Short mmCIF file of C-alpha atoms and ligand atoms in Angstrom, two decimals:
data_model
loop_
_atom_site.label_atom_id
_atom_site.label_comp_id
_atom_site.label_asym_id
_atom_site.label_seq_id
_atom_site.Cartn_x
_atom_site.Cartn_y
_atom_site.Cartn_z
CA MET A 1 -139.41 33.99 -80.41
CA GLU A 2 -136.32 34.13 -78.28
CA ILE A 3 -135.70 30.77 -76.62
CA ILE A 4 -133.50 30.90 -73.48
CA ILE A 5 -132.44 27.52 -72.06
CA VAL A 6 -131.04 27.64 -68.57
CA ARG A 7 -129.76 25.18 -66.00
CA ASP A 8 -132.69 24.73 -63.64
CA ALA A 9 -135.93 26.08 -62.36
CA ASP A 10 -134.26 28.70 -60.06
CA GLU A 11 -132.39 30.09 -63.04
CA VAL A 12 -135.74 30.22 -65.05
CA GLY A 13 -137.22 32.46 -62.40
CA ARG A 14 -134.13 34.61 -62.06
CA VAL A 15 -133.75 35.32 -65.80
CA ALA A 16 -137.40 35.85 -66.53
CA ALA A 17 -137.61 38.29 -63.53
CA LEU A 18 -134.80 40.28 -65.09
CA LYS A 19 -136.85 40.70 -68.22
CA ILE A 20 -139.84 41.90 -66.28
CA ALA A 21 -137.63 44.16 -64.10
CA SER A 22 -136.17 45.80 -67.27
CA VAL A 23 -139.76 46.70 -68.31
CA VAL A 24 -140.70 48.21 -64.91
CA GLN A 25 -137.47 50.12 -64.62
CA ARG A 26 -138.10 51.64 -68.03
CA ASP A 27 -141.72 52.40 -67.19
CA PRO A 28 -142.69 52.38 -63.44
CA GLU A 29 -146.35 52.54 -64.52
CA ALA A 30 -146.08 49.42 -66.62
CA VAL A 31 -149.11 47.21 -67.02
CA LEU A 32 -148.31 43.61 -66.15
CA GLY A 33 -150.24 40.48 -67.22
CA LEU A 34 -150.08 38.13 -64.23
CA ALA A 35 -150.17 34.36 -64.52
CA THR A 36 -150.73 32.01 -61.54
CA GLY A 37 -149.79 28.35 -61.19
CA SER A 38 -146.41 26.90 -60.17
CA SER A 39 -144.50 28.13 -63.19
CA PRO A 40 -144.15 31.88 -62.38
CA THR A 41 -143.59 31.50 -58.59
CA GLY A 42 -139.79 31.79 -59.02
CA ILE A 43 -140.33 35.00 -61.01
CA TYR A 44 -142.42 36.59 -58.28
CA ALA A 45 -139.97 35.42 -55.54
CA SER A 46 -137.02 36.84 -57.45
CA LEU A 47 -138.80 40.18 -58.07
CA ALA A 48 -139.93 40.30 -54.38
CA ALA A 49 -136.32 39.92 -53.27
CA ARG A 50 -135.26 42.84 -55.38
CA VAL A 51 -138.24 44.89 -54.05
CA ALA A 52 -137.20 44.06 -50.48
CA ALA A 53 -133.61 45.13 -51.34
CA GLY A 54 -134.92 48.47 -52.55
CA GLU A 55 -133.86 47.85 -56.17
CA LEU A 56 -137.29 47.74 -57.72
CA ASP A 57 -140.62 49.53 -57.07
CA PHE A 58 -143.96 48.19 -58.28
CA GLY A 59 -146.02 50.81 -56.38
CA ARG A 60 -147.13 52.51 -59.59
CA ALA A 61 -147.42 49.50 -61.78
CA SER A 62 -150.81 47.86 -62.48
CA GLY A 63 -151.76 44.32 -63.28
CA PHE A 64 -154.37 42.10 -64.91
CA ALA A 65 -154.63 38.48 -63.96
CA LEU A 66 -154.60 36.04 -66.83
CA ASP A 67 -157.43 33.84 -65.56
CA GLU A 68 -159.71 32.90 -62.69
CA TYR A 69 -161.83 29.89 -61.70
CA VAL A 70 -165.60 30.07 -61.88
CA GLY A 71 -167.55 28.70 -58.95
CA ILE A 72 -165.25 29.07 -55.99
CA PRO A 73 -165.55 31.84 -53.38
CA LEU A 74 -163.25 34.90 -53.68
CA GLU A 75 -161.75 34.07 -50.23
CA HIS A 76 -161.00 30.48 -51.15
CA PRO A 77 -157.13 30.17 -50.85
CA GLU A 78 -156.89 28.74 -54.41
CA SER A 79 -159.07 31.36 -56.10
CA TYR A 80 -156.65 33.21 -58.40
CA ALA A 81 -157.78 36.41 -56.70
CA SER A 82 -156.32 34.98 -53.47
CA VAL A 83 -153.21 33.64 -55.19
CA ILE A 84 -152.46 36.96 -56.89
CA GLU A 85 -152.94 38.82 -53.64
CA ARG A 86 -150.71 36.36 -51.71
CA ASP A 87 -147.95 35.70 -54.29
CA VAL A 88 -147.84 38.97 -56.21
CA VAL A 89 -149.56 42.05 -54.77
CA VAL A 90 -148.22 41.77 -51.21
CA PRO A 91 -144.63 40.60 -51.91
CA LEU A 92 -144.17 43.03 -54.83
CA GLY A 93 -145.74 45.95 -52.94
CA MET A 94 -148.27 46.55 -55.76
CA ASP A 95 -151.30 48.78 -55.15
CA ALA A 96 -154.16 46.34 -54.79
CA SER A 97 -156.56 48.85 -56.34
CA LYS A 98 -154.49 48.71 -59.58
CA VAL A 99 -154.60 44.91 -59.90
CA ARG A 100 -157.66 43.19 -61.40
CA VAL A 101 -158.72 39.57 -61.68
CA PRO A 102 -161.55 38.38 -63.91
CA ASP A 103 -164.72 38.08 -61.82
CA GLY A 104 -165.51 34.42 -61.71
CA ARG A 105 -168.35 35.03 -59.35
CA ALA A 106 -170.26 37.51 -61.43
CA SER A 107 -173.92 36.79 -61.96
CA ASP A 108 -173.56 38.12 -65.48
CA ILE A 109 -170.43 36.42 -66.85
CA GLU A 110 -170.88 37.88 -70.35
CA ALA A 111 -170.92 41.39 -69.00
CA ALA A 112 -167.97 40.70 -66.67
CA VAL A 113 -165.68 39.45 -69.49
CA VAL A 114 -166.59 42.44 -71.70
CA ASP A 115 -165.83 44.71 -68.76
CA TYR A 116 -162.43 43.02 -68.20
CA GLU A 117 -161.41 43.50 -71.86
CA ARG A 118 -162.49 47.13 -71.65
CA ALA A 119 -160.43 47.67 -68.45
CA ILE A 120 -157.35 46.27 -70.19
CA ALA A 121 -157.91 48.60 -73.16
CA ASP A 122 -158.52 51.60 -70.83
CA ALA A 123 -155.15 50.87 -69.12
CA GLY A 124 -153.49 51.19 -72.48
CA GLY A 125 -153.00 47.41 -72.99
CA ILE A 126 -150.66 45.03 -71.27
CA ASP A 127 -146.93 45.91 -71.51
CA ILE A 128 -145.66 42.46 -70.54
CA GLN A 129 -147.65 39.35 -70.12
CA ILE A 130 -146.20 36.62 -67.86
CA LEU A 131 -147.20 33.13 -68.84
CA GLY A 132 -146.77 29.45 -68.04
CA ILE A 133 -147.86 26.58 -70.20
CA GLY A 134 -150.01 23.54 -69.40
CA ALA A 135 -148.82 20.03 -70.18
CA ASN A 136 -151.47 19.95 -73.01
CA GLY A 137 -150.12 23.21 -74.47
CA HIS A 138 -152.71 25.57 -72.92
CA ILE A 139 -151.75 29.13 -72.06
CA GLY A 140 -153.95 30.94 -69.59
CA PHE A 141 -156.84 28.52 -69.62
CA ASN A 142 -157.06 28.47 -73.35
CA GLU A 143 -157.42 24.79 -73.85
CA PRO A 144 -156.61 22.99 -77.13
CA THR A 145 -158.83 24.19 -80.02
CA SER A 146 -159.19 27.65 -78.55
CA SER A 147 -159.46 30.28 -81.30
CA PHE A 148 -156.40 32.40 -81.93
CA ALA A 149 -158.76 35.37 -82.06
CA SER A 150 -160.43 34.62 -78.73
CA ARG A 151 -160.99 37.31 -76.06
CA THR A 152 -161.58 36.97 -72.31
CA ARG A 153 -164.40 34.42 -71.92
CA ILE A 154 -165.67 31.40 -70.02
CA LYS A 155 -164.01 28.03 -70.76
CA THR A 156 -164.45 24.46 -69.65
CA LEU A 157 -161.30 23.06 -68.19
CA ALA A 158 -159.92 20.00 -69.95
CA PRO A 159 -159.86 16.87 -67.74
CA GLN A 160 -156.02 16.87 -67.81
CA THR A 161 -155.94 20.44 -66.60
CA ARG A 162 -158.34 19.55 -63.78
CA ALA A 163 -156.17 16.58 -62.87
CA ASP A 164 -152.98 18.71 -63.00
CA ASN A 165 -154.48 21.34 -60.78
CA ALA A 166 -155.95 18.84 -58.26
CA ARG A 167 -152.72 19.20 -56.22
CA PHE A 168 -153.87 22.64 -55.13
CA PHE A 169 -157.13 21.30 -53.65
CA ASP A 170 -158.00 18.95 -50.80
CA ASP A 171 -159.91 16.68 -53.10
CA PRO A 172 -159.86 16.44 -56.95
CA SER A 173 -163.61 16.88 -57.12
CA GLN A 174 -163.16 20.35 -55.69
CA VAL A 175 -161.32 21.56 -58.84
CA PRO A 176 -163.77 23.86 -60.65
CA THR A 177 -164.97 22.74 -64.13
CA HIS A 178 -165.07 26.27 -65.55
CA CYS A 179 -162.90 29.30 -65.63
CA LEU A 180 -162.60 32.77 -67.14
CA THR A 181 -159.42 33.41 -69.17
CA GLN A 182 -157.88 36.07 -71.24
CA GLY A 183 -158.26 34.83 -74.81
CA LEU A 184 -155.37 34.01 -77.12
CA GLY A 185 -156.27 37.22 -79.01
CA THR A 186 -156.04 39.13 -75.71
CA ILE A 187 -152.60 37.61 -74.96
CA LEU A 188 -151.35 38.34 -78.49
CA ASP A 189 -152.26 41.98 -78.06
CA ALA A 190 -149.75 42.32 -75.19
CA HIS A 191 -146.73 44.46 -76.17
CA GLU A 192 -144.52 41.51 -75.19
CA VAL A 193 -144.81 38.18 -73.52
CA VAL A 194 -142.49 36.09 -71.40
CA LEU A 195 -143.31 32.44 -70.91
CA VAL A 196 -141.59 30.11 -68.42
CA ALA A 197 -141.59 26.35 -68.24
CA GLN A 198 -139.81 23.96 -65.93
CA GLY A 199 -139.60 20.19 -65.73
CA SER A 200 -139.91 17.24 -68.16
CA ALA A 201 -143.71 17.20 -67.89
CA LYS A 202 -143.68 20.37 -70.00
CA ALA A 203 -141.13 19.20 -72.63
CA SER A 204 -143.70 18.06 -75.18
CA ALA A 205 -145.85 21.22 -74.81
CA VAL A 206 -142.74 23.37 -75.16
CA ALA A 207 -141.63 21.67 -78.31
CA GLY A 208 -145.18 22.01 -79.78
CA MET A 209 -145.25 25.67 -78.86
CA VAL A 210 -141.81 26.58 -80.28
CA GLU A 211 -141.26 24.16 -83.18
CA GLY A 212 -144.70 22.59 -83.84
CA PRO A 213 -147.05 23.86 -86.52
CA LEU A 214 -149.16 26.92 -85.70
CA SER A 215 -152.19 25.01 -84.45
CA ALA A 216 -155.13 25.52 -82.12
CA MET A 217 -154.34 21.95 -80.88
CA CYS A 218 -151.39 23.54 -79.14
CA PRO A 219 -152.58 26.94 -77.99
CA GLY A 220 -149.06 27.94 -76.93
CA SER A 221 -148.02 27.84 -80.60
CA ALA A 222 -149.90 31.16 -80.92
CA LEU A 223 -146.76 32.67 -79.46
CA GLN A 224 -145.04 32.21 -82.74
CA LEU A 225 -147.13 35.13 -83.97
CA PRO A 226 -146.21 38.13 -81.73
CA ARG A 227 -143.18 40.32 -82.43
CA ARG A 228 -141.82 39.92 -78.94
CA ALA A 229 -142.00 36.61 -77.13
CA THR A 230 -139.32 35.37 -74.72
CA ILE A 231 -139.48 31.73 -73.70
CA VAL A 232 -137.36 30.77 -70.71
CA VAL A 233 -137.09 27.05 -69.97
CA ASP A 234 -134.88 24.81 -67.95
CA GLU A 235 -132.97 21.80 -69.44
CA ALA A 236 -135.74 19.34 -68.60
CA ALA A 237 -138.48 21.41 -70.35
CA ALA A 238 -136.13 21.92 -73.30
CA ALA A 239 -135.46 18.21 -73.79
CA ASP A 240 -137.72 17.78 -76.85
CA LEU A 241 -136.52 20.84 -78.71
CA GLN A 242 -134.83 19.89 -82.01
CA LEU A 243 -132.95 23.11 -82.34
CA ALA A 244 -131.86 23.40 -78.75
CA ASP A 245 -128.20 23.76 -79.73
CA TYR A 246 -129.10 26.64 -82.02
CA TYR A 247 -131.01 28.47 -79.24
CA ARG A 248 -128.05 28.10 -76.90
CA TYR A 249 -125.65 29.37 -79.57
CA THR A 250 -127.91 32.28 -80.36
CA TYR A 251 -128.24 33.27 -76.69
CA ALA A 252 -124.50 32.94 -76.05
CA ASN A 253 -123.78 35.25 -79.02
CA LYS A 254 -126.59 37.75 -78.30
CA PRO A 255 -125.28 41.32 -78.81
CA VAL A 256 -124.56 43.07 -75.52
CA TRP A 257 -126.88 45.94 -76.37
CA GLN A 258 -129.81 43.46 -76.76
CA ARG A 259 -129.28 41.75 -73.40
CA PHE A 260 -131.53 42.37 -70.44
CA GLU A 261 -129.45 40.37 -67.84
C1 GLP B 301 -152.74 26.71 -65.00
C2 GLP B 301 -152.96 28.14 -65.23
C3 GLP B 301 -152.02 28.65 -66.25
C4 GLP B 301 -150.67 27.96 -66.07
C5 GLP B 301 -150.80 26.54 -66.44
C6 GLP B 301 -149.65 25.69 -66.02
O1 GLP B 301 -153.81 25.98 -64.69
N1 GLP B 301 -154.25 28.57 -65.54
O2 GLP B 301 -151.93 30.04 -66.23
O3 GLP B 301 -149.72 28.59 -66.86
O4 GLP B 301 -152.04 25.99 -65.99
O5 GLP B 301 -149.73 25.50 -64.63
P1 GLP B 301 -148.40 25.31 -63.71
O6 GLP B 301 -147.63 26.54 -63.86
O7 GLP B 301 -148.93 25.13 -62.36
O8 GLP B 301 -147.71 24.10 -64.21
#
């Protein structure tokens, strides 16, 4: 894991966007794993600004959303299909036909998740997976005790996750109880991952992910396993990291040829 601690939330978005931009500049047909939620909005805004400036082109890239609610209509403004369209596809100028979201409205959920996994494999796998982390350590919607081998499937949202996401809905009772999410095994298959976290509410989850034991109780700790995981956090989210000074020292002394910013 590479841990990058930066000043504030804006800087988190800027630095993580540079990482993603470097992948798309190297391969304009890159396959992106797309997270929703508050955490990656700064990434998408930063990338969109560079697209508007003519510095980046996502027209040939494709994408797979990380997760989706079950039980809300496609056109609901908080369905992840709507969020991905609004926050990612349009501002980045992606080709909508190359961006998929798990089908939370499918009558046959089992077939839909198998189909989603097949589509990722057919695309050659995900080149870079963008992630946030929940306050309880979840990534995607892989709640605590999710199997590290799990694939895209239906999950029941933890009460804390429903409460955390209630801010996006008019009434807490409207937050769906179920979702489809790429599994931890799906996420671990990505060529590389970049996870962002901002704010003190994420400090404990970040510490568990980076320095805690590898444990299904903190699904984010699965990111200790892949060869390439970049974690970009602000000072508040880094507050519980025991080795914060070491990560700062490492980043400050990173060889020039390894830098992406
Ligand atoms: C959400 C999403 C995750 C996200 C996490 C944190 O519910 N399903 O993909 O990373 O929980 O959310 P936020 O970024 O809004 O804090």
